[in-house]
Amino acid sequence: IKPDIVIHTTGPFQNQSYAVVEACIHEGCHYIDLADARHFVAGISRYDQQAKDKNILVVSGASSVPCLTAAVIDYYRPSFKTLDKVEYGISAAQHTNRGLATTSAVLSYVGKTFTTLIDGRQQPVYGWQDLHAEKYPQLGWRLFGNCDIADLELFPARYPELKTIRFSAGQEISFLHLALWLLSWFIRFGLISSLNRLAPYLLKLSFLFDFFGTGRSGFHMFLSGTDKDGKFRAKKFYIIARSGHGPNIPCMPAILLAQDLASETPPQTGARPCLDLINLERYSTALSGLDISIIKDDPNA
């Protein structure tokens, strides 16, 4: 069909090859995906020269992570002399249209070990563990656990002054979150090898609890370090999505990039993770027509 742009949304990307990327390069069409898989997104740069030779743009991770998360850090970074720590997470709404690919992606690392930057060195953590709660404006308390994403691979090099990077995710209904947390211990202790094969059944089971949920989801990021006078500084950033509009947030980078590529002059060529392509102002403006609120600290205050 000779497409101009291919937007790849068919996850999970955790164990996927680059076959679609290679097909797009062969056909000379632009490629964008919504992957959050750590090594898939980080490894896309291997195709940089091939994409440049074809005069196309190949982008992986055009989603909340790492596009939005990097945009938030970049927005606040000038207000710090040293940015030491970023802790952030996504709390999904129960009424979100959940799919098998997303469910499989999460289950692929539940109870499994992966590394993240803690206190200046890469340390092992376990998927969906380190159970903790955060209180959101408008949403109240939500539970969270560790998640493995591309940021954990990309950000230590992008922000070399960072000493700690922690990302977590959670479900709106505490019972469902705790149930998955309990299952993570069976994986960690080797009693179950993986939950992947149970993904279709767990997904269907989760819909039975929709009556107890809402269409409200949230994103938070807490940044801390020192200001230009050497004093402690901390900033908070929230996105609150209502009316089931949360899924628009991860979809937006691909839409914006497609608009850019549809113009007469593409913004650039090559293959890269979705970094430095969409800043926070543009991202926020694109969400302005939805039932979504952004609550943020002033970077200069």
Coordinates of C-alpha atoms in Angstrom, one line a residue:
I1 CA 0.0 0.0 0.0
K2 CA 3.1 2.2 0.0
P3 CA 2.3 4.2 3.2
D4 CA 4.0 7.5 4.0
I5 CA 3.9 6.9 7.8
V6 CA 3.4 3.8 9.8
I7 CA 2.3 4.1 13.5
H8 CA 3.0 0.8 15.2
T9 CA 0.8 0.2 18.3
T10 CA 0.8 -3.6 18.3
G11 CA 2.4 -4.6 21.5
P12 CA 3.7 -6.0 23.7
F13 CA 7.1 -4.8 22.6
Q14 CA 9.0 -6.5 25.4
N15 CA 10.0 -9.6 23.3
Q16 CA 9.3 -8.1 19.8
S17 CA 11.8 -8.0 16.9
Y18 CA 12.4 -4.9 14.8
A19 CA 10.8 -6.5 11.8
V20 CA 8.3 -3.6 11.3
V21 CA 11.1 -1.0 11.6
E22 CA 13.1 -2.8 9.0
A23 CA 10.1 -3.1 6.7
C24 CA 9.5 0.6 7.0
I25 CA 13.1 1.4 6.2
H26 CA 13.1 -0.9 3.2
E27 CA 9.9 0.8 1.9
G28 CA 11.2 4.3 2.7
C29 CA 8.3 5.3 5.0
H30 CA 8.4 7.1 8.4
Y31 CA 8.0 4.9 11.4
I32 CA 6.5 5.8 14.9
D33 CA 5.7 3.4 17.7
L34 CA 4.1 3.6 21.2
A35 CA 6.5 1.2 22.8
D36 CA 7.5 1.4 26.4
A37 CA 9.7 -1.7 26.4
R38 CA 13.1 -0.9 27.9
H39 CA 15.5 -2.5 25.5
F40 CA 13.3 -2.1 22.4
V41 CA 13.1 1.7 22.7
A42 CA 16.7 2.1 23.8
G43 CA 17.9 -0.1 20.9
I44 CA 16.2 1.8 18.1
S45 CA 19.3 4.0 17.5
R46 CA 21.0 1.1 15.7
Y47 CA 18.9 2.0 12.7
D48 CA 20.0 5.7 12.7
Q49 CA 22.2 5.6 9.6
Q50 CA 19.9 3.4 7.6
A51 CA 17.0 5.8 8.3
K52 CA 19.1 8.8 7.3
D53 CA 20.1 7.1 4.1
K54 CA 16.4 6.7 3.3
N55 CA 15.6 10.3 4.4
I56 CA 13.0 9.1 6.9
L57 CA 12.3 9.5 10.6
V58 CA 12.2 6.4 12.8
V59 CA 10.9 7.0 16.4
S60 CA 10.4 4.6 19.2
G61 CA 8.6 5.4 22.5
A62 CA 6.3 8.1 21.2
S63 CA 4.2 7.8 24.3
S64 CA 4.0 8.9 28.0
V65 CA 7.4 7.3 28.5
P66 CA 9.9 8.5 27.6
C67 CA 8.4 11.4 25.6
L68 CA 6.3 13.0 28.3
T69 CA 8.5 12.1 31.2
A70 CA 11.6 13.6 29.6
A71 CA 9.6 16.7 28.6
V72 CA 8.6 17.3 32.3
I73 CA 12.2 16.8 33.5
D74 CA 13.5 19.2 30.8
Y75 CA 10.9 21.8 31.9
Y76 CA 12.1 21.8 35.5
R77 CA 15.8 21.0 35.0
P78 CA 17.0 24.7 34.6
S79 CA 15.6 25.5 38.0
F80 CA 18.0 23.1 39.6
K81 CA 21.7 23.4 40.1
T82 CA 21.8 19.7 40.5
L83 CA 18.9 17.4 39.9
D84 CA 19.4 14.5 42.2
K85 CA 16.2 12.5 42.1
V86 CA 13.1 11.9 40.0
E87 CA 10.3 9.7 41.3
Y88 CA 7.2 9.3 39.1
G89 CA 4.4 7.0 38.2
I90 CA 1.1 6.4 36.3
S91 CA -2.2 5.3 37.9
A92 CA -4.6 3.9 35.4
A93 CA -8.3 4.3 35.5
Q94 CA -10.4 1.1 35.9
H95 CA -12.6 2.2 33.1
T96 CA -9.7 2.6 30.6
N97 CA -10.2 0.4 27.6
R98 CA -7.6 -2.2 28.6
G99 CA -6.2 -4.4 25.9
L100 CA -4.3 -7.8 25.9
A101 CA -1.1 -6.2 24.7
T102 CA -0.9 -3.7 27.6
T103 CA -1.8 -6.4 30.1
S104 CA 0.8 -8.8 28.7
A105 CA 3.5 -6.0 28.8
V106 CA 2.9 -5.4 32.5
L107 CA 2.7 -9.1 33.4
S108 CA 6.0 -9.7 31.6
Y109 CA 8.0 -8.1 34.4
V110 CA 5.7 -8.7 37.4
G111 CA 7.9 -10.3 40.1
K112 CA 10.9 -10.2 37.7
T113 CA 14.1 -8.5 38.6
F114 CA 15.4 -5.4 36.7
T115 CA 17.8 -2.6 37.5
T116 CA 17.2 1.1 38.2
L117 CA 19.4 3.9 39.4
I118 CA 19.3 4.3 43.2
D119 CA 21.7 6.4 45.2
G120 CA 24.1 6.7 42.3
R121 CA 24.3 3.1 41.2
Q122 CA 22.3 0.5 39.3
Q123 CA 20.5 -1.7 41.8
P124 CA 18.1 -4.6 41.3
V125 CA 14.3 -4.2 42.1
Y126 CA 11.3 -6.4 41.4
G127 CA 8.4 -5.7 39.2
W128 CA 5.2 -4.6 41.0
Q129 CA 7.0 -4.6 44.4
D130 CA 8.1 -1.8 46.7
L131 CA 4.5 -1.3 47.4
H132 CA 3.7 2.3 48.2
A133 CA 0.9 4.9 48.0
E134 CA 0.7 8.4 46.7
K135 CA -2.1 11.0 47.3
Y136 CA -3.3 12.7 44.1
P137 CA -5.2 16.0 43.9
Q138 CA -8.8 15.1 43.0
L139 CA -8.1 11.4 43.0
G140 CA -7.0 10.6 46.6
W141 CA -4.7 7.7 47.5
R142 CA -3.5 5.3 44.8
L143 CA -1.2 2.3 45.2
F144 CA 2.0 1.8 43.1
G145 CA 4.7 -0.8 42.4
N146 CA 7.9 -0.9 40.3
C147 CA 7.7 -1.0 36.5
D148 CA 10.4 -1.6 34.0
I149 CA 10.4 1.1 31.2
A150 CA 12.8 2.6 28.7
D151 CA 13.4 5.6 30.9
L152 CA 15.4 3.5 33.3
E153 CA 17.8 2.7 30.4
L154 CA 17.9 6.1 28.7
F155 CA 17.8 8.7 31.5
P156 CA 21.1 7.9 33.4
A157 CA 23.0 8.9 30.3
R158 CA 20.7 11.8 29.4
Y159 CA 20.7 13.3 32.9
P160 CA 24.1 12.2 34.3
E161 CA 23.7 14.2 37.5
L162 CA 20.7 12.1 38.6
K163 CA 21.4 9.7 41.5
T164 CA 17.9 8.1 41.7
I165 CA 15.3 7.3 39.1
R166 CA 12.2 5.4 40.3
F167 CA 9.2 4.7 38.1
S168 CA 6.1 2.9 39.2
A169 CA 2.5 2.2 38.1
G170 CA -0.7 1.2 39.7
Q171 CA -4.3 0.3 39.4
E172 CA -7.2 2.4 40.6
I173 CA -8.8 -0.4 42.6
S174 CA -6.6 -1.2 45.5
F175 CA -7.8 -4.8 45.7
L176 CA -6.7 -5.5 42.1
H177 CA -3.4 -3.8 42.7
L178 CA -2.8 -5.8 45.9
A179 CA -3.8 -9.1 44.2
L180 CA -1.1 -8.6 41.5
W181 CA 1.4 -7.6 44.2
L182 CA 0.7 -10.9 46.0
L183 CA 1.2 -12.8 42.7
S184 CA 4.5 -11.0 42.2
W185 CA 5.9 -12.8 45.2
F186 CA 5.2 -16.2 43.6
I187 CA 7.2 -15.1 40.6
R188 CA 10.0 -13.7 42.7
F189 CA 10.4 -16.9 44.7
G190 CA 10.2 -19.1 41.6
L191 CA 6.9 -20.8 42.4
I192 CA 5.5 -19.5 39.1
S193 CA 7.7 -18.8 36.1
S194 CA 5.6 -16.1 34.5
L195 CA 2.1 -14.6 34.4
N196 CA 2.1 -14.1 30.7
R197 CA 0.1 -17.2 29.8
L198 CA -2.6 -16.0 32.2
A199 CA -2.9 -12.6 30.6
P200 CA -6.2 -13.3 28.7
Y201 CA -7.9 -14.7 31.8
L202 CA -6.6 -11.9 34.2
L203 CA -7.7 -9.3 31.7
K204 CA -11.3 -10.7 31.6
L205 CA -11.3 -11.0 35.4
S206 CA -10.4 -7.4 35.8
F207 CA -13.5 -6.2 33.9
L208 CA -15.7 -7.8 36.5
F209 CA -14.6 -5.0 38.9
D210 CA -15.5 -2.1 36.6
F211 CA -18.5 -1.3 38.8
F212 CA -16.1 -0.2 41.6
G213 CA -13.9 2.0 39.4
T214 CA -14.0 5.3 37.5
G215 CA -12.7 6.9 34.4
R216 CA -10.1 8.9 36.3
S217 CA -6.4 8.3 36.0
G218 CA -3.3 10.3 37.0
F219 CA 0.4 10.9 36.4
H220 CA 2.8 12.3 38.9
M221 CA 6.5 13.3 39.0
F222 CA 8.4 14.5 42.0
L223 CA 11.8 16.1 41.3
S224 CA 14.4 17.1 44.0
G225 CA 17.9 18.4 44.2
T226 CA 19.6 21.7 45.0
D227 CA 19.0 25.2 43.7
K228 CA 21.6 27.7 42.4
D229 CA 22.3 28.7 46.0
G230 CA 23.0 25.1 47.1
K231 CA 19.7 24.8 49.0
F232 CA 17.3 21.9 48.8
R233 CA 14.6 22.3 46.1
A234 CA 11.7 20.1 45.2
K235 CA 9.0 20.3 42.5
K236 CA 5.8 18.4 41.9
F237 CA 3.9 17.8 38.7
Y238 CA 0.5 16.1 38.2
I239 CA -1.7 15.3 35.3
I240 CA -5.3 14.3 36.2
A241 CA -7.4 12.8 33.5
R242 CA -11.2 12.4 33.8
S243 CA -14.1 11.0 31.7
G244 CA -11.9 8.1 30.5
H245 CA -9.6 10.5 28.6
G246 CA -6.4 9.2 30.1
P247 CA -5.4 7.0 27.1
N248 CA -5.2 10.2 25.0
I249 CA -2.0 11.1 26.9
P250 CA 0.2 8.3 25.7
C251 CA -1.3 8.6 22.2
M252 CA -0.6 12.3 21.7
P253 CA 3.1 12.2 20.7
A254 CA 2.4 9.9 17.8
I255 CA -0.3 12.2 16.6
L256 CA 1.9 15.3 16.9
L257 CA 4.8 13.6 15.1
A258 CA 2.5 12.4 12.3
Q259 CA 1.3 16.0 11.8
D260 CA 4.9 17.2 11.6
L261 CA 5.8 14.4 9.1
A262 CA 2.7 15.2 7.0
S263 CA 4.1 18.7 6.4
E264 CA 6.2 19.4 3.4
T265 CA 9.5 19.3 5.4
P266 CA 9.9 16.6 8.0
P267 CA 11.5 17.8 11.2
Q268 CA 14.5 15.6 10.9
T269 CA 15.6 12.1 9.8
G270 CA 17.3 9.2 11.5
A271 CA 16.3 6.7 14.2
R272 CA 16.0 7.6 17.8
P273 CA 13.9 7.3 21.0
C274 CA 11.2 9.9 21.3
L275 CA 13.3 12.6 23.1
D276 CA 13.7 16.3 22.2
L277 CA 10.9 16.1 19.6
I278 CA 8.0 17.4 21.7
N279 CA 8.4 19.8 24.6
L280 CA 6.0 20.1 27.5
E281 CA 4.3 23.2 26.3
R282 CA 3.3 21.6 23.0
Y283 CA 2.3 18.4 24.7
S284 CA 0.1 20.3 27.2
T285 CA -1.5 22.4 24.5
A286 CA -2.5 19.3 22.6
L287 CA -4.3 17.9 25.6
S288 CA -6.1 21.2 26.3
G289 CA -9.4 20.2 24.6
L290 CA -9.8 17.1 26.8
D291 CA -11.1 16.5 30.3
I292 CA -7.5 16.7 31.6
S293 CA -5.9 19.0 34.1
I294 CA -2.2 19.8 34.6
I295 CA -1.2 20.8 38.1
K296 CA 2.4 21.9 38.3
D297 CA 4.8 23.9 40.5
D298 CA 6.3 27.0 39.1
P299 CA 9.8 26.2 38.0
N300 CA 11.0 29.6 39.0
A301 CA 9.4 29.8 42.4

